[in-house]
Short mmCIF file of C-alpha atoms (C1' of nucleotides) in Angstrom, two decimals:
data_model
loop_
_atom_site.label_atom_id
_atom_site.label_comp_id
_atom_site.label_asym_id
_atom_site.label_seq_id
_atom_site.Cartn_x
_atom_site.Cartn_y
_atom_site.Cartn_z
CA MET A 67 0.00 0.00 0.00
CA PRO A 68 1.63 3.23 -1.14
CA PRO A 69 1.95 6.03 1.37
CA ASN A 70 -0.29 9.01 1.09
CA LEU A 71 0.41 10.73 -2.18
CA GLN A 72 -1.04 14.02 -1.10
CA PRO A 73 1.96 15.47 0.75
CA THR A 74 4.20 14.56 -2.13
CA PHE A 75 1.97 15.95 -4.84
CA ARG A 76 1.51 19.02 -2.70
CA ALA A 77 5.24 19.48 -2.41
CA LEU A 78 5.61 19.24 -6.18
CA SER A 79 2.93 21.81 -6.89
CA ASP A 80 5.22 24.79 -6.38
CA PRO A 81 7.90 25.77 -8.92
CA THR A 82 10.30 26.97 -6.26
CA ARG A 83 10.13 23.61 -4.55
CA ARG A 84 10.62 21.77 -7.82
CA ASN A 85 13.70 23.83 -8.48
CA ILE A 86 14.99 23.10 -5.01
CA LEU A 87 14.68 19.42 -5.76
CA ARG A 88 16.69 19.82 -8.92
CA MET A 89 19.34 21.73 -7.01
CA LEU A 90 19.54 19.10 -4.31
CA GLY A 91 19.79 16.52 -7.02
CA GLN A 92 23.15 17.96 -7.81
CA ARG A 93 24.51 18.31 -4.30
CA ASP A 94 23.47 18.52 -0.69
CA MET A 95 22.95 22.05 0.48
CA THR A 96 22.42 23.98 3.65
CA ILE A 97 19.40 26.18 4.02
CA ALA A 98 21.52 29.24 3.48
CA GLU A 99 22.91 27.78 0.27
CA VAL A 100 19.47 27.01 -1.04
CA SER A 101 18.21 30.44 -0.04
CA ALA A 102 21.03 32.12 -1.91
CA GLN A 103 19.55 30.82 -5.15
CA PHE A 104 16.23 32.59 -4.76
CA ASP A 105 14.91 36.08 -4.40
CA MET A 106 13.20 35.42 -1.15
CA THR A 107 14.06 35.35 2.50
CA ARG A 108 15.62 32.39 4.22
CA ALA A 109 12.44 31.98 6.23
CA ALA A 110 10.41 31.56 3.06
CA VAL A 111 12.83 28.97 1.71
CA LYS A 112 12.76 27.23 5.04
CA LYS A 113 8.99 26.88 4.71
CA HIS A 114 9.42 25.28 1.32
CA LEU A 115 11.95 22.89 2.77
CA VAL A 116 9.48 21.90 5.46
CA VAL A 117 6.88 21.16 2.82
CA LEU A 118 9.40 19.12 0.89
CA SER A 119 10.29 17.27 4.06
CA ASP A 120 6.63 16.62 4.79
CA GLY A 121 6.38 15.11 1.36
CA GLY A 122 9.33 12.91 2.15
CA LEU A 123 11.25 14.40 -0.74
CA ILE A 124 14.18 15.58 1.32
CA THR A 125 15.89 14.55 4.53
CA VAL A 126 17.77 16.84 6.86
CA ARG A 127 20.78 16.07 8.98
CA THR A 128 22.35 18.37 11.51
CA GLU A 129 26.03 19.08 11.14
CA GLY A 130 27.27 21.48 13.75
CA ARG A 131 25.13 24.55 13.44
CA GLU A 132 24.25 23.73 9.87
CA ARG A 133 21.35 21.73 8.52
CA ILE A 134 22.22 19.74 5.45
CA ASN A 135 19.32 19.04 3.11
CA THR A 136 19.53 15.90 1.04
CA LEU A 137 17.31 14.84 -1.82
CA ASN A 138 15.29 11.71 -1.19
CA ALA A 139 14.28 10.92 -4.74
CA GLN A 140 12.76 7.60 -3.80
CA ALA A 141 9.78 9.52 -2.48
CA LEU A 142 8.99 10.36 -6.09
CA LYS A 143 8.43 6.74 -6.93
CA PRO A 144 4.81 6.61 -5.72
CA VAL A 145 4.15 9.64 -7.89
CA THR A 146 5.61 8.07 -10.99
CA ASP A 147 3.71 4.91 -10.17
CA TRP A 148 0.51 6.86 -9.97
CA LEU A 149 1.26 8.51 -13.28
CA SER A 150 2.22 5.25 -14.92
CA TRP A 151 -1.40 4.22 -14.76
CA PHE A 152 -2.05 6.74 -17.51
CA GLU A 153 0.79 5.73 -19.76
CA ARG A 154 -1.54 3.33 -21.51
CA PHE A 155 -3.15 6.31 -23.15
CA TRP A 156 -0.06 7.35 -25.04
CA ASP A 157 2.17 4.34 -24.84
CA THR A 158 1.30 1.47 -27.11
CA HIS A 159 3.85 -1.16 -26.20
CA LEU A 160 2.09 -2.24 -23.06
CA ASP A 161 1.46 -5.91 -22.66
CA ALA A 162 2.11 -7.56 -19.35
CA LEU A 163 1.10 -4.48 -17.49
CA LYS A 164 -2.44 -4.72 -18.72
CA ASP A 165 -3.48 -7.22 -16.08
CA ALA A 166 -1.95 -5.32 -13.24
CA ILE A 167 -3.59 -2.22 -14.54
CA GLU A 168 -6.99 -3.79 -14.79
CA THR A 169 -6.90 -5.06 -11.24
CA GLU A 170 -5.81 -1.69 -10.08
CA ASP A 171 -8.64 0.00 -11.88
CA THR A 172 -11.19 -0.12 -9.15
CA GLU A 173 -8.90 1.19 -6.48
CA LEU A 174 -8.87 4.90 -6.64
CA GLU A 175 -7.03 7.22 -4.38
CA LYS A 176 -7.71 7.23 -0.68
CA ASP A 177 -5.15 9.61 0.61
CA THR A 178 -7.01 12.47 2.19
CA LYS A 179 -9.98 13.39 4.27
CA ASP A 180 -11.96 14.63 1.36
CA ASP A 181 -11.64 11.47 -0.59
CA THR A 182 -15.10 10.13 -0.24
CA GLY A 183 -14.53 7.01 -2.22
CA HIS A 184 -17.91 7.30 -3.84
CA HIS A 185 -16.68 5.96 -7.10
CA THR A 186 -19.36 3.69 -8.31
CA ASN A 187 -17.63 3.02 -11.56
CA ASP A 188 -17.45 -0.45 -13.08
CA MET B 133 10.51 23.20 -25.19
CA PRO B 134 7.91 21.70 -22.90
CA PRO B 135 4.87 23.77 -22.03
CA ASN B 136 4.61 25.33 -18.63
CA LEU B 137 4.48 22.60 -16.10
CA GLN B 138 2.89 24.72 -13.44
CA PRO B 139 -0.78 24.43 -14.47
CA THR B 140 -0.40 20.68 -14.78
CA PHE B 141 1.36 20.16 -11.47
CA ARG B 142 -1.20 22.47 -9.93
CA ALA B 143 -4.04 20.39 -11.31
CA LEU B 144 -2.49 17.24 -9.90
CA SER B 145 -2.06 18.67 -6.43
CA ASP B 146 -5.64 17.99 -5.38
CA PRO B 147 -6.87 14.47 -4.58
CA THR B 148 -10.34 15.14 -5.94
CA ARG B 149 -8.86 16.15 -9.26
CA ARG B 150 -6.61 13.12 -9.34
CA ASN B 151 -9.60 10.91 -8.76
CA ILE B 152 -11.49 12.67 -11.52
CA LEU B 153 -8.65 11.87 -13.87
CA ARG B 154 -8.82 8.20 -12.94
CA MET B 155 -12.56 8.23 -13.51
CA LEU B 156 -12.22 9.87 -16.89
CA GLY B 157 -9.59 7.31 -17.70
CA GLN B 158 -12.31 4.75 -17.68
CA ARG B 159 -14.93 6.64 -19.65
CA ASP B 160 -15.95 10.08 -20.74
CA MET B 161 -18.35 11.72 -18.35
CA THR B 162 -20.60 14.73 -18.12
CA ILE B 163 -20.19 17.18 -15.30
CA ALA B 164 -23.24 15.76 -13.60
CA GLU B 165 -21.84 12.26 -13.81
CA VAL B 166 -18.56 13.33 -12.31
CA SER B 167 -20.33 15.29 -9.59
CA ALA B 168 -22.39 12.27 -8.61
CA GLN B 169 -19.22 10.56 -7.47
CA PHE B 170 -18.35 13.14 -4.88
CA ASP B 171 -19.84 14.65 -1.77
CA MET B 172 -19.73 18.16 -3.08
CA THR B 173 -21.83 20.43 -5.21
CA ARG B 174 -21.72 20.43 -8.96
CA ALA B 175 -20.31 23.93 -8.84
CA ALA B 176 -17.34 22.73 -6.82
CA VAL B 177 -16.70 19.86 -9.21
CA LYS B 178 -17.03 22.26 -12.09
CA LYS B 179 -14.23 24.35 -10.61
CA HIS B 180 -12.03 21.31 -10.41
CA LEU B 181 -12.79 20.54 -14.03
CA VAL B 182 -11.75 24.04 -14.99
CA VAL B 183 -8.44 23.57 -13.20
CA LEU B 184 -7.95 20.26 -14.95
CA SER B 185 -8.75 21.93 -18.23
CA ASP B 186 -6.30 24.72 -17.50
CA GLY B 187 -3.69 22.06 -16.94
CA GLY B 188 -4.56 20.56 -20.28
CA LEU B 189 -5.47 17.30 -18.62
CA ILE B 190 -9.01 17.17 -19.96
CA THR B 191 -10.86 18.42 -22.97
CA VAL B 192 -14.53 19.28 -23.12
CA ARG B 193 -16.92 18.93 -26.01
CA THR B 194 -20.48 20.13 -26.10
CA GLU B 195 -23.14 17.63 -26.97
CA GLY B 196 -26.59 19.11 -26.86
CA ARG B 197 -26.99 20.57 -23.42
CA GLU B 198 -24.34 18.30 -22.01
CA ARG B 199 -20.62 18.86 -21.68
CA ILE B 200 -18.61 15.72 -22.15
CA ASN B 201 -15.28 15.68 -20.33
CA THR B 202 -12.53 13.60 -21.86
CA LEU B 203 -9.20 12.69 -20.38
CA ASN B 204 -6.20 14.08 -22.21
CA ALA B 205 -3.50 11.89 -20.71
CA GLN B 206 -0.86 13.19 -23.05
CA ALA B 207 -0.70 16.30 -20.93
CA LEU B 208 0.84 14.14 -18.23
CA LYS B 209 3.83 13.43 -20.38
CA PRO B 210 5.74 16.59 -19.48
CA VAL B 211 5.21 15.71 -15.85
CA THR B 212 6.59 12.22 -16.23
CA ASP B 213 9.44 13.67 -18.21
CA TRP B 214 10.22 16.07 -15.43
CA LEU B 215 10.10 13.26 -12.92
CA SER B 216 12.23 11.00 -15.05
CA TRP B 217 15.17 13.27 -14.38
CA PHE B 218 15.17 11.86 -10.85
CA GLU B 219 14.95 8.22 -11.79
CA ARG B 220 18.71 8.05 -11.80
CA PHE B 221 18.58 8.17 -8.04
CA TRP B 222 16.72 4.92 -7.64
CA ASP B 223 17.06 3.25 -10.99
CA THR B 224 20.39 1.66 -11.72
CA HIS B 225 20.01 0.41 -15.25
CA LEU B 226 20.45 3.77 -16.86
CA ASP B 227 22.96 3.99 -19.63
CA ALA B 228 22.19 5.95 -22.72
CA LEU B 229 20.16 8.44 -20.78
CA LYS B 230 23.15 9.63 -18.85
CA ASP B 231 24.33 11.97 -21.56
CA ALA B 232 20.95 13.51 -22.13
CA ILE B 233 20.62 13.94 -18.43
CA GLU B 234 23.95 15.62 -18.06
CA THR B 235 23.22 18.17 -20.74
CA GLU B 236 19.89 18.88 -19.16
CA ASP B 237 21.42 19.46 -15.77
CA THR B 238 21.95 23.14 -16.04
CA GLU B 239 18.50 23.91 -17.31
CA LEU B 240 16.17 24.24 -14.40
CA GLU B 241 12.55 25.09 -14.51
CA LYS B 242 11.40 28.33 -15.98
CA ASP B 243 7.69 28.03 -15.89
CA THR B 244 6.47 30.79 -13.65
CA LYS B 245 7.01 34.37 -12.72
CA ASP B 246 8.70 33.55 -9.46
CA ASP B 247 11.34 31.40 -11.04
CA THR B 248 14.26 33.72 -10.78
CA GLY B 249 16.73 31.43 -12.40
CA HIS B 250 19.37 32.40 -9.93
CA HIS B 251 20.80 28.95 -9.87
CA THR B 252 24.50 29.42 -9.79
CA ASN B 253 25.19 25.76 -9.52
CA ASP B 254 27.73 23.98 -11.73
"C1'" DT C 17 33.53 35.00 27.12
"C1'" DT C 18 32.01 37.24 23.32
"C1'" DG C 19 30.41 37.90 18.87
"C1'" DA C 20 29.21 36.45 14.43
"C1'" DC C 21 26.86 32.90 12.13
"C1'" DG C 22 23.18 29.42 10.91
"C1'" DT C 23 18.90 28.22 12.07
"C1'" DG C 24 14.15 27.63 14.39
"C1'" DA C 25 9.93 29.76 15.53
"C1'" DT C 26 6.44 32.96 15.61
"C1'" DA C 27 3.26 36.64 14.34
"C1'" DC C 28 1.32 39.03 10.73
"C1'" DC C 29 -0.28 39.98 5.66
"C1'" DC C 30 -2.22 39.43 1.37
"C1'" DT C 31 -3.69 36.19 -2.18
"C1'" DT C 32 -5.29 31.87 -3.62
"C1'" DT C 33 -8.07 27.95 -3.06
"C1'" DG C 34 -11.91 24.96 -2.31
"C1'" DG C 35 -16.30 24.97 -0.88
"C1'" DC C 36 -21.36 26.72 -0.89
"C1'" DA C 37 -25.61 29.15 -2.46
"C1'" DT C 38 -27.89 31.35 -5.98
"C1'" DC C 39 -29.36 32.99 -10.33
"C1'" DA C 40 -29.15 33.07 -15.49
"C1'" DT C 41 -29.12 30.60 -19.82
"C1'" DA C 42 -29.69 26.95 -23.14
"C1'" DT C 43 -31.70 22.56 -24.54
"C1'" DC C 44 -34.67 18.57 -24.57
"C1'" DA C 45 -39.23 16.59 -24.31
"C1'" DA C 46 -44.19 16.95 -24.00
"C1'" DT D 82 -45.16 26.85 -24.91
"C1'" DT D 83 -43.80 24.93 -20.75
"C1'" DG D 84 -41.27 22.57 -17.61
"C1'" DA D 85 -37.44 19.75 -16.31
"C1'" DT D 86 -32.58 19.19 -17.12
"C1'" DA D 87 -27.57 20.49 -17.74
"C1'" DT D 88 -24.68 23.77 -17.33
"C1'" DG D 89 -22.43 28.65 -16.78
"C1'" DA D 90 -21.50 32.44 -13.86
"C1'" DT D 91 -21.19 35.09 -9.85
"C1'" DG D 92 -20.65 36.38 -5.06
"C1'" DC D 93 -19.43 34.99 -0.64
"C1'" DC D 94 -16.63 32.65 2.97
"C1'" DA D 95 -13.17 30.15 5.76
"C1'" DA D 96 -8.90 28.05 5.32
"C1'" DA D 97 -4.60 27.31 3.26
"C1'" DG D 98 -0.44 29.22 0.91
"C1'" DG D 99 3.53 31.94 0.12
"C1'" DG D 100 5.93 35.93 1.84
"C1'" DT D 101 7.94 39.19 5.24
"C1'" DA D 102 9.91 40.79 9.65
"C1'" DT D 103 11.57 39.70 13.98
"C1'" DC D 104 13.29 37.40 17.92
"C1'" DA D 105 15.34 33.41 20.34
"C1'" DC D 106 18.81 29.86 20.54
"C1'" DG D 107 22.75 26.75 19.67
"C1'" DT D 108 27.43 26.70 17.63
"C1'" DC D 109 31.92 28.12 16.01
"C1'" DA D 110 35.99 30.96 16.37
"C1'" DA D 111 38.74 34.34 18.58
#
DNA sequence: TTGACGTGATACCCTTTGGCATCATATCAA
DNA sequence: TTGATATGATGCCAAAGGGTATCACGTCAA
């Protein structure tokens, strides 16, 4: 059972945060280093980092008085998995996946309070 | 040059909208049909459909007095492409992609007003 | 010890977002 | 025509989001 997608999708919904992920994909950075790349205060960047952390997309380790932010790209896997369900609509060379897809059809997302699960499809 | 990712990521950031996409992946639906699946007013669902449309994820065609919503899964492609940049961190069997990835390294996202492009990395 | 430095935390602001209620408009069916 | 149906559009509201400014606190280096 995949973890809740919502915090991760939420984290990805902001361009600043997406850019931070790309930056951290190149090297670990302190908050100050990340902040230096943007036209906003350190506090604002810090907020973004918290959201990214909530989404599991980064981890933070303390090193002296610094906080090193590290990309945790594995947290993107549930997102790509969710998206892969739709690949059938543009990708034609799908074969073995069909079965897995079909069985997964009826299970829609149940990751937040407002998911009522009313889907009476099928 | 991929279209702006922001409207698409934005559209995906809400669980109701993600569920709508899954539903439309199974069959085209009118607004009323979509609304029937959720514990919210038609007006609220309509707003979600507008956001999905803004993100290019659905198309709408008029049929009599009805509005048929159709999934446009191709609009997810830029998202998966963006995410694929990170696959190197959990996927090991990457070979030919390495070069393409390297050349793409320096080009971060430029899809909104608040992307300052200050990235002095490299 | 004493600052400077890196960060956490909080309060406040304005805008966006997700929801509702309501009314207007167009179409289908008698 | 007349009424039910399907939708569009608008205004309102509370909450969330993205920023700022500011202060407190631990850490490093003299």
